[in-house]
Amino acid sequence: MVEPDDNKARNPPPSIIPSTGAENTTPEPDFSAYSWKNFFKAVAGTLSYDDAMKYLEARDTLKVEQDCKRCESDRDWLLKNSPIVTFMQQQIALLGGDLNPTNIRCRRCPTHKKGGFSEDYGILLCANKIKARGEMEDTIAHEMVHAYDHLRFKVERWNLRHQACTEIRASTLSGECRFTREFFTKGQWKLSSHLQTCVKRRAAISLLARPGVRDDVHAAKLVNEVWDSCFGDTRPFDEIYR
């Protein structure tokens, strides 16, 4: 679960469940790292990993307003025009939930994740990590599946089998594991059983961020334990949408 990263917010806007927690804060980045010298080193492949992280952190902080405006524009467009996003929004509404621009929020994220869902805050979109509208569509759809599961199946936060199941469903139904996306953006070339392989990999990676998951072996074990019932459950779709 990813909590919103907004140091300025004191009263978060309403989500599908009222907020009761505080938002996370992050240390001030080293702005001196954001320089042309480090940029050219990064292009040449000579910038160390630690210096590259400092460069990106400073860049993301300095460009946060620009990134968030672009993110919000793409979010609003998708809420009106994306078939999968509008469908999931309607299905969530039928369960008594409400996801809209007030609780699908764009923020700068200090992690490598592109987004997250919290029953306390709604959906977080990491404006500094999502670079294209298609990527955002997959991210919103993924997090909307989590929101749907939370309302429809009462997913328990600390039940790791529940968490494994919703991660499987989100990766399966959002479209993030369709062959063209993996082929062109992730360099995944495998044709046979591509969807299942991708979903298992992504679900296990997502589980690693959850408290109680010890390592990648434990994460893979949890995914395998619930695989048969969760991969085959395509609700609210009649079949895998894309």
PDB file of C-alpha atoms in Angstrom:
ATOM      1  CA  MET A   1       0.000   0.000   0.000  1.00  0.00           C
ATOM      2  CA  VAL A   2       1.321   3.418  -0.926  1.00  0.00           C
ATOM      3  CA  GLU A   3       0.389   6.427   1.176  1.00  0.00           C
ATOM      4  CA  PRO A   4       0.176   9.891  -0.436  1.00  0.00           C
ATOM      5  CA  ASP A   5       3.330  11.985  -0.295  1.00  0.00           C
ATOM      6  CA  ASP A   6       2.092  15.526   0.296  1.00  0.00           C
ATOM      7  CA  ASN A   7       3.844  17.461   3.041  1.00  0.00           C
ATOM      8  CA  LYS A   8       1.534  20.447   2.644  1.00  0.00           C
ATOM      9  CA  ALA A   9      -1.784  18.654   3.045  1.00  0.00           C
ATOM     10  CA  ARG A  10      -3.324  18.982   6.472  1.00  0.00           C
ATOM     11  CA  ASN A  11      -6.884  17.925   5.675  1.00  0.00           C
ATOM     12  CA  PRO A  12      -6.873  15.323   2.879  1.00  0.00           C
ATOM     13  CA  PRO A  13      -9.862  15.444   0.504  1.00  0.00           C
ATOM     14  CA  PRO A  14     -12.527  12.797   0.975  1.00  0.00           C
ATOM     15  CA  SER A  15     -11.892   9.262  -0.261  1.00  0.00           C
ATOM     16  CA  ILE A  16     -14.114   6.214  -0.471  1.00  0.00           C
ATOM     17  CA  ILE A  17     -13.587   5.848   3.284  1.00  0.00           C
ATOM     18  CA  PRO A  18     -12.864   8.879   5.503  1.00  0.00           C
ATOM     19  CA  SER A  19      -9.212   9.411   6.305  1.00  0.00           C
ATOM     20  CA  THR A  20      -7.966   8.824   9.827  1.00  0.00           C
ATOM     21  CA  GLY A  21      -4.195   8.864   9.330  1.00  0.00           C
ATOM     22  CA  ALA A  22      -1.386  11.324   8.674  1.00  0.00           C
ATOM     23  CA  GLU A  23       0.513  11.554   5.404  1.00  0.00           C
ATOM     24  CA  ASN A  24       4.178  10.653   5.050  1.00  0.00           C
ATOM     25  CA  THR A  25       7.009  13.166   4.826  1.00  0.00           C
ATOM     26  CA  THR A  26      10.380  12.834   3.083  1.00  0.00           C
ATOM     27  CA  PRO A  27      13.769  14.490   3.690  1.00  0.00           C
ATOM     28  CA  GLU A  28      14.805  17.530   1.640  1.00  0.00           C
ATOM     29  CA  PRO A  29      16.757  16.403  -1.453  1.00  0.00           C
ATOM     30  CA  ASP A  30      20.236  17.593  -2.438  1.00  0.00           C
ATOM     31  CA  PHE A  31      19.424  20.157  -5.127  1.00  0.00           C
ATOM     32  CA  SER A  32      23.086  20.580  -6.045  1.00  0.00           C
ATOM     33  CA  ALA A  33      22.904  17.096  -7.579  1.00  0.00           C
ATOM     34  CA  TYR A  34      20.516  18.370 -10.275  1.00  0.00           C
ATOM     35  CA  SER A  35      23.114  19.742 -12.663  1.00  0.00           C
ATOM     36  CA  TRP A  36      24.115  19.514 -16.322  1.00  0.00           C
ATOM     37  CA  LYS A  37      27.309  17.797 -15.238  1.00  0.00           C
ATOM     38  CA  ASN A  38      25.373  14.945 -13.625  1.00  0.00           C
ATOM     39  CA  PHE A  39      22.938  14.872 -16.537  1.00  0.00           C
ATOM     40  CA  PHE A  40      25.719  14.226 -19.054  1.00  0.00           C
ATOM     41  CA  LYS A  41      27.310  11.679 -16.720  1.00  0.00           C
ATOM     42  CA  ALA A  42      23.973   9.860 -16.553  1.00  0.00           C
ATOM     43  CA  VAL A  43      23.690   9.866 -20.363  1.00  0.00           C
ATOM     44  CA  ALA A  44      27.245   8.538 -20.625  1.00  0.00           C
ATOM     45  CA  GLY A  45      26.550   5.876 -18.020  1.00  0.00           C
ATOM     46  CA  THR A  46      29.277   7.094 -15.662  1.00  0.00           C
ATOM     47  CA  LEU A  47      27.062   8.420 -12.851  1.00  0.00           C
ATOM     48  CA  SER A  48      27.058   6.221  -9.746  1.00  0.00           C
ATOM     49  CA  TYR A  49      23.777   4.747  -8.530  1.00  0.00           C
ATOM     50  CA  ASP A  50      23.712   6.917  -5.384  1.00  0.00           C
ATOM     51  CA  ASP A  51      24.413  10.103  -7.368  1.00  0.00           C
ATOM     52  CA  ALA A  52      21.781   9.117  -9.939  1.00  0.00           C
ATOM     53  CA  MET A  53      19.207   8.725  -7.164  1.00  0.00           C
ATOM     54  CA  LYS A  54      20.124  12.164  -5.777  1.00  0.00           C
ATOM     55  CA  TYR A  55      19.817  13.668  -9.270  1.00  0.00           C
ATOM     56  CA  LEU A  56      16.376  12.116  -9.858  1.00  0.00           C
ATOM     57  CA  GLU A  57      15.118  13.056  -6.394  1.00  0.00           C
ATOM     58  CA  ALA A  58      16.127  16.675  -6.881  1.00  0.00           C
ATOM     59  CA  ARG A  59      14.663  16.741 -10.391  1.00  0.00           C
ATOM     60  CA  ASP A  60      11.349  15.274  -9.195  1.00  0.00           C
ATOM     61  CA  THR A  61      11.088  17.844  -6.405  1.00  0.00           C
ATOM     62  CA  LEU A  62      11.906  20.832  -8.608  1.00  0.00           C
ATOM     63  CA  LYS A  63       9.543  19.675 -11.371  1.00  0.00           C
ATOM     64  CA  VAL A  64       6.716  18.578  -9.074  1.00  0.00           C
ATOM     65  CA  GLU A  65       4.279  21.319 -10.137  1.00  0.00           C
ATOM     66  CA  GLN A  66       4.853  20.645 -13.829  1.00  0.00           C
ATOM     67  CA  ASP A  67       4.569  16.876 -13.379  1.00  0.00           C
ATOM     68  CA  CYS A  68       1.393  17.152 -11.299  1.00  0.00           C
ATOM     69  CA  LYS A  69      -0.339  19.441 -13.803  1.00  0.00           C
ATOM     70  CA  ARG A  70       0.386  16.964 -16.603  1.00  0.00           C
ATOM     71  CA  CYS A  71      -0.725  14.082 -14.395  1.00  0.00           C
ATOM     72  CA  GLU A  72      -3.984  15.800 -13.467  1.00  0.00           C
ATOM     73  CA  SER A  73      -4.747  16.621 -17.096  1.00  0.00           C
ATOM     74  CA  ASP A  74      -4.218  12.985 -18.154  1.00  0.00           C
ATOM     75  CA  ARG A  75      -6.224  11.720 -15.161  1.00  0.00           C
ATOM     76  CA  ASP A  76      -9.194  13.941 -16.021  1.00  0.00           C
ATOM     77  CA  TRP A  77      -9.073  12.859 -19.660  1.00  0.00           C
ATOM     78  CA  LEU A  78      -9.040   9.169 -18.714  1.00  0.00           C
ATOM     79  CA  LEU A  79     -11.935   9.563 -16.279  1.00  0.00           C
ATOM     80  CA  LYS A  80     -14.015  10.844 -19.196  1.00  0.00           C
ATOM     81  CA  ASN A  81     -12.699   8.837 -22.144  1.00  0.00           C
ATOM     82  CA  SER A  82     -11.049   5.571 -21.079  1.00  0.00           C
ATOM     83  CA  PRO A  83     -13.431   2.580 -21.408  1.00  0.00           C
ATOM     84  CA  ILE A  84     -11.748   0.561 -18.653  1.00  0.00           C
ATOM     85  CA  VAL A  85     -11.441   3.494 -16.236  1.00  0.00           C
ATOM     86  CA  THR A  86     -15.039   4.657 -16.695  1.00  0.00           C
ATOM     87  CA  PHE A  87     -16.327   1.085 -16.398  1.00  0.00           C
ATOM     88  CA  MET A  88     -14.441   0.474 -13.149  1.00  0.00           C
ATOM     89  CA  GLN A  89     -15.595   3.834 -11.795  1.00  0.00           C
ATOM     90  CA  GLN A  90     -19.207   2.805 -12.461  1.00  0.00           C
ATOM     91  CA  GLN A  91     -18.740  -0.629 -10.874  1.00  0.00           C
ATOM     92  CA  ILE A  92     -17.216   0.925  -7.756  1.00  0.00           C
ATOM     93  CA  ALA A  93     -20.155   3.340  -7.557  1.00  0.00           C
ATOM     94  CA  LEU A  94     -22.579   0.370  -7.633  1.00  0.00           C
ATOM     95  CA  LEU A  95     -20.845  -0.888  -4.471  1.00  0.00           C
ATOM     96  CA  GLY A  96     -21.306   2.451  -2.746  1.00  0.00           C
ATOM     97  CA  GLY A  97     -17.845   3.835  -3.480  1.00  0.00           C
ATOM     98  CA  ASP A  98     -16.885   7.055  -5.206  1.00  0.00           C
ATOM     99  CA  LEU A  99     -13.602   7.592  -7.028  1.00  0.00           C
ATOM    100  CA  ASN A 100     -13.195  10.979  -8.682  1.00  0.00           C
ATOM    101  CA  PRO A 101     -10.554  13.711  -9.079  1.00  0.00           C
ATOM    102  CA  THR A 102     -10.821  14.636  -5.379  1.00  0.00           C
ATOM    103  CA  ASN A 103      -9.499  11.255  -4.258  1.00  0.00           C
ATOM    104  CA  ILE A 104      -7.483  10.178  -7.309  1.00  0.00           C
ATOM    105  CA  ARG A 105      -4.579  12.480  -6.614  1.00  0.00           C
ATOM    106  CA  CYS A 106      -1.289  13.268  -8.305  1.00  0.00           C
ATOM    107  CA  ARG A 107       1.732  13.606  -6.047  1.00  0.00           C
ATOM    108  CA  ARG A 108       5.501  13.310  -6.157  1.00  0.00           C
ATOM    109  CA  CYS A 109       6.557   9.874  -4.889  1.00  0.00           C
ATOM    110  CA  PRO A 110       9.929   9.054  -3.317  1.00  0.00           C
ATOM    111  CA  THR A 111       9.584   5.353  -4.226  1.00  0.00           C
ATOM    112  CA  HIS A 112       9.797   3.532  -7.562  1.00  0.00           C
ATOM    113  CA  LYS A 113       6.083   2.700  -7.531  1.00  0.00           C
ATOM    114  CA  LYS A 114       3.752   4.354 -10.020  1.00  0.00           C
ATOM    115  CA  GLY A 115       0.737   4.473  -7.731  1.00  0.00           C
ATOM    116  CA  GLY A 116      -1.166   2.915  -4.897  1.00  0.00           C
ATOM    117  CA  PHE A 117      -4.549   2.452  -3.272  1.00  0.00           C
ATOM    118  CA  SER A 118      -5.454   3.143   0.332  1.00  0.00           C
ATOM    119  CA  GLU A 119      -8.894   2.736   1.855  1.00  0.00           C
ATOM    120  CA  ASP A 120      -8.031   5.828   3.908  1.00  0.00           C
ATOM    121  CA  TYR A 121      -6.943   8.127   1.074  1.00  0.00           C
ATOM    122  CA  GLY A 122      -8.160   6.727  -2.263  1.00  0.00           C
ATOM    123  CA  ILE A 123      -5.810   6.398  -5.238  1.00  0.00           C
ATOM    124  CA  LEU A 124      -2.350   7.928  -5.467  1.00  0.00           C
ATOM    125  CA  LEU A 125      -0.765   8.567  -8.875  1.00  0.00           C
ATOM    126  CA  CYS A 126       2.988   9.158  -8.823  1.00  0.00           C
ATOM    127  CA  ALA A 127       3.302  12.109 -11.186  1.00  0.00           C
ATOM    128  CA  ASN A 128       7.087  11.886 -11.336  1.00  0.00           C
ATOM    129  CA  LYS A 129       7.049   8.180 -12.268  1.00  0.00           C
ATOM    130  CA  ILE A 130       4.240   8.032 -14.848  1.00  0.00           C
ATOM    131  CA  LYS A 131       5.472   9.399 -18.163  1.00  0.00           C
ATOM    132  CA  ALA A 132       2.665   8.554 -20.611  1.00  0.00           C
ATOM    133  CA  ARG A 133      -1.132   8.542 -20.641  1.00  0.00           C
ATOM    134  CA  GLY A 134      -1.276   4.834 -21.524  1.00  0.00           C
ATOM    135  CA  GLU A 135       0.897   4.035 -18.528  1.00  0.00           C
ATOM    136  CA  MET A 136      -1.430   6.079 -16.334  1.00  0.00           C
ATOM    137  CA  GLU A 137      -4.469   4.255 -17.698  1.00  0.00           C
ATOM    138  CA  ASP A 138      -2.973   0.923 -16.622  1.00  0.00           C
ATOM    139  CA  THR A 139      -2.064   2.366 -13.226  1.00  0.00           C
ATOM    140  CA  ILE A 140      -5.522   3.796 -12.529  1.00  0.00           C
ATOM    141  CA  ALA A 141      -7.189   0.573 -13.682  1.00  0.00           C
ATOM    142  CA  HIS A 142      -4.867  -1.465 -11.435  1.00  0.00           C
ATOM    143  CA  GLU A 143      -5.655   0.635  -8.372  1.00  0.00           C
ATOM    144  CA  MET A 144      -9.380   0.659  -9.190  1.00  0.00           C
ATOM    145  CA  VAL A 145      -9.366  -3.140  -9.092  1.00  0.00           C
ATOM    146  CA  HIS A 146      -7.927  -2.874  -5.579  1.00  0.00           C
ATOM    147  CA  ALA A 147     -10.676  -0.410  -4.650  1.00  0.00           C
ATOM    148  CA  TYR A 148     -13.338  -2.711  -6.118  1.00  0.00           C
ATOM    149  CA  ASP A 149     -11.942  -5.714  -4.239  1.00  0.00           C
ATOM    150  CA  HIS A 150     -11.859  -3.755  -0.992  1.00  0.00           C
ATOM    151  CA  LEU A 151     -15.547  -2.879  -1.319  1.00  0.00           C
ATOM    152  CA  ARG A 152     -16.766  -6.145  -2.859  1.00  0.00           C
ATOM    153  CA  PHE A 153     -14.732  -8.744  -0.972  1.00  0.00           C
ATOM    154  CA  LYS A 154     -13.713  -6.909   2.225  1.00  0.00           C
ATOM    155  CA  VAL A 155      -9.997  -7.436   1.680  1.00  0.00           C
ATOM    156  CA  GLU A 156      -8.180  -7.528   5.022  1.00  0.00           C
ATOM    157  CA  ARG A 157      -5.073  -5.347   5.174  1.00  0.00           C
ATOM    158  CA  TRP A 158      -2.990  -7.807   7.190  1.00  0.00           C
ATOM    159  CA  ASN A 159      -4.243 -11.019   5.535  1.00  0.00           C
ATOM    160  CA  LEU A 160      -1.428 -11.791   3.099  1.00  0.00           C
ATOM    161  CA  ARG A 161      -3.504 -14.294   1.129  1.00  0.00           C
ATOM    162  CA  HIS A 162      -6.121 -11.592   0.593  1.00  0.00           C
ATOM    163  CA  GLN A 163      -3.385  -9.197  -0.498  1.00  0.00           C
ATOM    164  CA  ALA A 164      -1.908 -11.769  -2.896  1.00  0.00           C
ATOM    165  CA  CYS A 165      -5.332 -12.340  -4.438  1.00  0.00           C
ATOM    166  CA  THR A 166      -6.064  -8.681  -5.092  1.00  0.00           C
ATOM    167  CA  GLU A 167      -2.574  -8.187  -6.568  1.00  0.00           C
ATOM    168  CA  ILE A 168      -3.179 -11.098  -8.953  1.00  0.00           C
ATOM    169  CA  ARG A 169      -6.528  -9.677 -10.012  1.00  0.00           C
ATOM    170  CA  ALA A 170      -5.190  -6.135 -10.441  1.00  0.00           C
ATOM    171  CA  SER A 171      -2.325  -7.252 -12.677  1.00  0.00           C
ATOM    172  CA  THR A 172      -4.626  -9.527 -14.676  1.00  0.00           C
ATOM    173  CA  LEU A 173      -7.525  -7.152 -15.246  1.00  0.00           C
ATOM    174  CA  SER A 174      -5.799  -3.764 -15.614  1.00  0.00           C
ATOM    175  CA  GLY A 175      -4.137  -4.618 -18.913  1.00  0.00           C
ATOM    176  CA  GLU A 176      -0.634  -4.007 -17.604  1.00  0.00           C
ATOM    177  CA  CYS A 177       0.324  -7.569 -18.534  1.00  0.00           C
ATOM    178  CA  ARG A 178      -0.938  -7.540 -22.115  1.00  0.00           C
ATOM    179  CA  PHE A 179       1.757  -8.784 -24.449  1.00  0.00           C
ATOM    180  CA  THR A 180       2.366  -5.519 -26.334  1.00  0.00           C
ATOM    181  CA  ARG A 181       3.006  -3.561 -23.134  1.00  0.00           C
ATOM    182  CA  GLU A 182       5.466  -6.087 -21.747  1.00  0.00           C
ATOM    183  CA  PHE A 183       7.142  -6.554 -25.126  1.00  0.00           C
ATOM    184  CA  PHE A 184       7.785  -2.860 -25.835  1.00  0.00           C
ATOM    185  CA  THR A 185       8.311  -1.471 -22.307  1.00  0.00           C
ATOM    186  CA  LYS A 186       9.734  -4.335 -20.249  1.00  0.00           C
ATOM    187  CA  GLY A 187      11.656  -6.350 -22.831  1.00  0.00           C
ATOM    188  CA  GLN A 188       9.681  -9.506 -22.010  1.00  0.00           C
ATOM    189  CA  TRP A 189       9.834 -11.711 -25.111  1.00  0.00           C
ATOM    190  CA  LYS A 190       8.244 -14.934 -23.911  1.00  0.00           C
ATOM    191  CA  LEU A 191       5.180 -15.958 -25.943  1.00  0.00           C
ATOM    192  CA  SER A 192       4.058 -19.125 -24.180  1.00  0.00           C
ATOM    193  CA  SER A 193       1.929 -18.492 -21.044  1.00  0.00           C
ATOM    194  CA  HIS A 194       2.956 -14.841 -21.172  1.00  0.00           C
ATOM    195  CA  LEU A 195      -0.029 -13.500 -19.222  1.00  0.00           C
ATOM    196  CA  GLN A 196       0.304 -15.945 -16.333  1.00  0.00           C
ATOM    197  CA  THR A 197       4.065 -15.389 -16.080  1.00  0.00           C
ATOM    198  CA  CYS A 198       3.689 -11.612 -16.049  1.00  0.00           C
ATOM    199  CA  VAL A 199       0.874 -11.616 -13.490  1.00  0.00           C
ATOM    200  CA  LYS A 200       2.781 -13.897 -11.110  1.00  0.00           C
ATOM    201  CA  ARG A 201       5.915 -11.772 -11.410  1.00  0.00           C
ATOM    202  CA  ARG A 202       4.133  -8.455 -10.862  1.00  0.00           C
ATOM    203  CA  ALA A 203       1.947  -9.746  -8.027  1.00  0.00           C
ATOM    204  CA  ALA A 204       4.983 -11.122  -6.180  1.00  0.00           C
ATOM    205  CA  ILE A 205       6.902  -7.853  -6.615  1.00  0.00           C
ATOM    206  CA  SER A 206       3.954  -5.870  -5.241  1.00  0.00           C
ATOM    207  CA  LEU A 207       3.676  -8.181  -2.241  1.00  0.00           C
ATOM    208  CA  LEU A 208       7.307  -7.557  -1.293  1.00  0.00           C
ATOM    209  CA  ALA A 209       6.344  -4.037  -0.186  1.00  0.00           C
ATOM    210  CA  ARG A 210       3.813  -5.332   2.335  1.00  0.00           C
ATOM    211  CA  PRO A 211       4.612  -5.902   6.017  1.00  0.00           C
ATOM    212  CA  GLY A 212       4.878  -9.588   6.847  1.00  0.00           C
ATOM    213  CA  VAL A 213       6.251 -10.689   3.466  1.00  0.00           C
ATOM    214  CA  ARG A 214       9.732 -11.952   4.264  1.00  0.00           C
ATOM    215  CA  ASP A 215      11.350 -12.225   0.826  1.00  0.00           C
ATOM    216  CA  ASP A 216      10.714 -13.014  -2.847  1.00  0.00           C
ATOM    217  CA  VAL A 217      10.352 -16.728  -2.088  1.00  0.00           C
ATOM    218  CA  HIS A 218       7.635 -16.029   0.481  1.00  0.00           C
ATOM    219  CA  ALA A 219       5.893 -13.651  -1.955  1.00  0.00           C
ATOM    220  CA  ALA A 220       5.904 -16.243  -4.749  1.00  0.00           C
ATOM    221  CA  LYS A 221       4.555 -18.873  -2.344  1.00  0.00           C
ATOM    222  CA  LEU A 222       1.629 -16.628  -1.369  1.00  0.00           C
ATOM    223  CA  VAL A 223       0.812 -15.974  -5.025  1.00  0.00           C
ATOM    224  CA  ASN A 224       0.865 -19.687  -5.842  1.00  0.00           C
ATOM    225  CA  GLU A 225      -1.360 -20.556  -2.869  1.00  0.00           C
ATOM    226  CA  VAL A 226      -4.268 -18.455  -4.156  1.00  0.00           C
ATOM    227  CA  TRP A 227      -3.499 -18.549  -7.866  1.00  0.00           C
ATOM    228  CA  ASP A 228      -6.200 -20.900  -9.172  1.00  0.00           C
ATOM    229  CA  SER A 229      -9.150 -19.123  -7.591  1.00  0.00           C
ATOM    230  CA  CYS A 230      -7.908 -15.539  -8.010  1.00  0.00           C
ATOM    231  CA  PHE A 231      -6.534 -15.626 -11.559  1.00  0.00           C
ATOM    232  CA  GLY A 232      -9.781 -17.130 -12.809  1.00  0.00           C
ATOM    233  CA  ASP A 233     -11.963 -14.516 -11.079  1.00  0.00           C
ATOM    234  CA  THR A 234     -12.521 -11.710 -13.609  1.00  0.00           C
ATOM    235  CA  ARG A 235     -15.256  -9.807 -11.765  1.00  0.00           C
ATOM    236  CA  PRO A 236     -16.564  -7.216 -12.558  1.00  0.00           C
ATOM    237  CA  PHE A 237     -15.644  -8.146 -16.145  1.00  0.00           C
ATOM    238  CA  ASP A 238     -17.147 -11.110 -17.984  1.00  0.00           C
ATOM    239  CA  GLU A 239     -13.638 -11.997 -19.142  1.00  0.00           C
ATOM    240  CA  ILE A 240     -10.154 -10.489 -19.131  1.00  0.00           C
ATOM    241  CA  TYR A 241     -10.744  -7.103 -20.735  1.00  0.00           C
ATOM    242  CA  ARG A 242      -7.422  -6.688 -22.513  1.00  0.00           C
TER     243      ARG A 242
END
